[in-house]
Amino acid sequence: KLSSLYTDIVSVVRIGHPARILDSVLNTCLESLIRGRGGRGGQAPNDDKQLVDDIRAEIQHHLRLLNNNNKRAKLDKQQRYAIYSELKQLRKDLRKYEQRMVANILNHADVIACTLCGASRSELRDLQFDLCIVDEAAQSLEVACWTAMLKAKKVILCGDHRQLPPTVKSVQAKELSFTLFD
């Protein structure tokens, strides 16, 4: 379990939607680490985090100006255009700094945990790993395992080959329902 692996010695980053992660490991979630609410794992540098926080605050300020425009004094077309242009640039800068923070967090992590589908995320595209562990490999489609396995020098498959096979509902996809244990 990820919660027992996470210690002060090992830097763990969990990639996945925060709403689908147990509270006990939420501090290892990539999103929590970016927002500065995470634990030790590959924490974002304070400079980048402060810059991202400042950009977010400025975006909120500009959005409030546009929302208040409907309630109070009207902004003319040129002023609205200037605000929208500034918002576009701020969002572009925000993406750039967040991507830099993500790369830094992932590059400094000892362990990156994700689902097989999560292994295909753009944040992991250029990363290579020493080891890939596929849990419940007997219930995973072979084709789903390859994305993760091709990123690693060594692979460990865990699972009971006598358990239920993967669930494939599509008749056309039945031919793809093989596991690595078959």
Coordinates of C-alpha atoms in Angstrom, one line a residue:
K1 CA 0.0 0.0 0.0
L2 CA 1.1 3.5 -0.8
S3 CA 0.3 4.8 2.7
S4 CA 2.7 2.3 4.3
L5 CA 5.4 3.1 1.7
Y6 CA 5.3 6.9 2.3
T7 CA 7.8 7.9 4.9
D8 CA 10.2 10.7 5.6
I9 CA 12.9 8.8 3.7
V10 CA 11.1 7.9 0.5
S11 CA 9.7 10.7 -1.7
V12 CA 6.4 9.5 -3.1
V13 CA 4.2 11.2 -5.7
R14 CA 0.8 9.9 -6.6
I15 CA -0.6 10.9 -10.0
G16 CA -4.4 10.8 -10.2
H17 CA -7.5 12.8 -9.5
P18 CA -7.4 14.0 -5.9
A19 CA -11.1 13.2 -5.4
R20 CA -10.3 9.5 -6.1
I21 CA -7.4 9.3 -3.6
L22 CA -7.7 8.2 0.0
D23 CA -7.3 11.0 2.5
S24 CA -4.4 9.2 4.1
V25 CA -2.3 9.6 1.0
L26 CA -3.7 12.9 -0.3
N27 CA -0.5 14.7 0.8
T28 CA 1.4 12.6 -1.8
C29 CA -0.9 13.6 -4.7
L30 CA 0.8 15.7 -7.4
E31 CA -1.9 18.4 -7.2
S32 CA -1.4 18.7 -3.4
L33 CA 2.4 19.0 -3.9
I34 CA 1.9 21.7 -6.5
R35 CA -0.5 23.6 -4.3
G36 CA 2.0 23.3 -1.4
R37 CA -0.3 21.1 0.8
G38 CA 1.7 17.9 0.3
G39 CA 4.3 16.1 2.3
R40 CA 8.0 15.7 1.6
G41 CA 7.7 14.1 -1.9
G42 CA 9.4 16.2 -4.5
Q43 CA 8.0 19.4 -3.1
A44 CA 7.7 22.3 -5.5
P45 CA 10.4 25.0 -5.1
N46 CA 9.2 28.0 -3.1
D47 CA 10.1 30.5 -5.8
D48 CA 7.9 28.8 -8.4
K49 CA 5.1 28.2 -6.0
Q50 CA 5.1 31.9 -4.9
L51 CA 5.1 32.9 -8.6
V52 CA 2.2 30.6 -9.4
D53 CA 0.3 31.9 -6.4
D54 CA 0.9 35.5 -7.4
I55 CA -0.3 34.7 -11.0
R56 CA -3.4 33.0 -9.7
A57 CA -4.2 36.0 -7.5
E58 CA -3.8 38.3 -10.4
I59 CA -6.1 36.2 -12.6
Q60 CA -8.7 36.3 -9.8
H61 CA -8.4 40.0 -9.6
H62 CA -8.9 40.4 -13.4
L63 CA -11.9 38.1 -13.3
R64 CA -13.4 40.1 -10.4
L65 CA -13.0 43.3 -12.5
L66 CA -14.9 41.7 -15.4
N67 CA -17.6 40.3 -13.1
N68 CA -18.0 43.7 -11.4
N69 CA -18.3 45.3 -14.8
N70 CA -21.8 44.0 -15.1
K71 CA -22.8 45.3 -11.6
R72 CA -21.1 48.7 -11.5
A73 CA -19.5 51.1 -13.8
K74 CA -19.2 49.7 -17.3
L75 CA -15.8 49.1 -18.8
D76 CA -15.6 50.2 -22.4
K77 CA -14.7 47.7 -25.2
Q78 CA -11.0 48.6 -25.2
Q79 CA -10.7 48.1 -21.4
R80 CA -12.4 44.7 -21.6
Y81 CA -10.1 43.7 -24.5
A82 CA -7.0 44.7 -22.5
I83 CA -8.2 42.7 -19.5
Y84 CA -8.9 39.6 -21.7
S85 CA -5.5 40.0 -23.3
E86 CA -3.8 40.2 -19.9
L87 CA -5.8 37.1 -18.7
K88 CA -4.7 35.1 -21.8
Q89 CA -1.0 36.0 -21.1
L90 CA -1.4 35.2 -17.3
R91 CA -2.9 31.8 -18.0
K92 CA -0.1 31.0 -20.5
D93 CA 2.5 32.0 -17.8
L94 CA 0.6 30.0 -15.2
R95 CA 0.7 26.8 -17.4
K96 CA 4.4 27.3 -18.1
Y97 CA 5.3 27.7 -14.4
E98 CA 3.0 24.8 -13.3
Q99 CA 4.6 22.5 -15.9
R100 CA 8.0 23.5 -14.6
M101 CA 6.9 22.7 -11.0
V102 CA 5.4 19.3 -12.1
A103 CA 8.7 18.4 -13.9
N104 CA 10.7 19.3 -10.9
I105 CA 8.5 17.4 -8.5
L106 CA 8.5 14.3 -10.7
N107 CA 12.3 14.4 -11.3
H108 CA 13.0 14.5 -7.6
A109 CA 10.5 11.8 -6.6
D110 CA 11.8 8.4 -5.5
V111 CA 8.5 6.7 -6.3
I112 CA 5.8 7.7 -8.7
A113 CA 2.5 5.8 -8.3
C114 CA -0.3 5.8 -10.8
T115 CA -2.8 3.6 -12.6
L116 CA -2.0 2.0 -15.9
C117 CA -4.0 4.7 -17.7
G118 CA -2.2 7.3 -15.6
A119 CA 1.2 6.1 -17.0
S120 CA 0.2 7.6 -20.3
R121 CA -0.2 11.1 -19.0
S122 CA 1.8 13.8 -20.7
E123 CA 3.7 14.6 -17.4
L124 CA 5.3 11.2 -17.6
R125 CA 6.0 11.2 -21.4
D126 CA 9.7 11.7 -21.3
L127 CA 10.5 9.9 -18.0
Q128 CA 12.2 6.5 -17.8
F129 CA 12.1 4.4 -14.7
D130 CA 14.4 1.8 -13.1
L131 CA 11.4 -0.4 -12.1
C132 CA 7.7 -0.7 -12.9
I133 CA 5.5 -2.7 -10.6
V134 CA 2.1 -3.7 -12.1
D135 CA -0.3 -4.6 -9.3
E136 CA -3.2 -6.9 -10.1
A137 CA -1.6 -7.7 -13.5
A138 CA -3.7 -10.8 -13.8
Q139 CA -6.8 -8.6 -14.0
S140 CA -5.2 -6.0 -16.3
L141 CA -5.4 -6.1 -20.0
E142 CA -2.1 -6.8 -21.7
V143 CA -2.4 -3.8 -23.9
A144 CA -3.0 -1.5 -20.9
C145 CA 0.2 -2.8 -19.2
W146 CA 2.5 -1.9 -22.1
T147 CA 2.3 1.9 -21.6
A148 CA 3.7 1.6 -18.2
M149 CA 6.1 -1.3 -18.9
L150 CA 7.8 0.4 -21.8
K151 CA 8.9 3.2 -19.5
A152 CA 11.0 0.9 -17.3
K153 CA 14.2 -1.1 -17.4
K154 CA 12.7 -3.9 -15.2
V155 CA 9.1 -5.0 -14.6
I156 CA 7.5 -6.9 -11.7
L157 CA 4.0 -8.3 -12.3
C158 CA 2.0 -9.0 -9.2
G159 CA -1.3 -10.9 -9.1
D160 CA -3.0 -14.2 -8.9
H161 CA -3.5 -15.8 -12.3
R162 CA -6.4 -17.8 -10.9
Q163 CA -8.5 -14.7 -10.1
L164 CA -11.1 -13.3 -12.3
P165 CA -9.9 -12.2 -15.8
P166 CA -10.3 -8.6 -16.9
T167 CA -13.9 -7.5 -17.7
V168 CA -14.3 -6.8 -21.4
K169 CA -17.9 -5.8 -22.3
S170 CA -17.4 -5.2 -26.0
V171 CA -17.8 -8.2 -28.3
Q172 CA -15.4 -6.7 -30.8
A173 CA -12.7 -6.2 -28.1
K174 CA -12.9 -9.8 -26.7
E175 CA -9.8 -10.6 -28.7
L176 CA -7.8 -8.0 -26.7
S177 CA -8.9 -9.5 -23.4
F178 CA -5.6 -11.3 -22.8
T179 CA -3.5 -10.6 -19.7
L180 CA 0.3 -11.0 -19.3
F181 CA -0.4 -14.1 -17.3
D182 CA -2.2 -15.9 -20.3

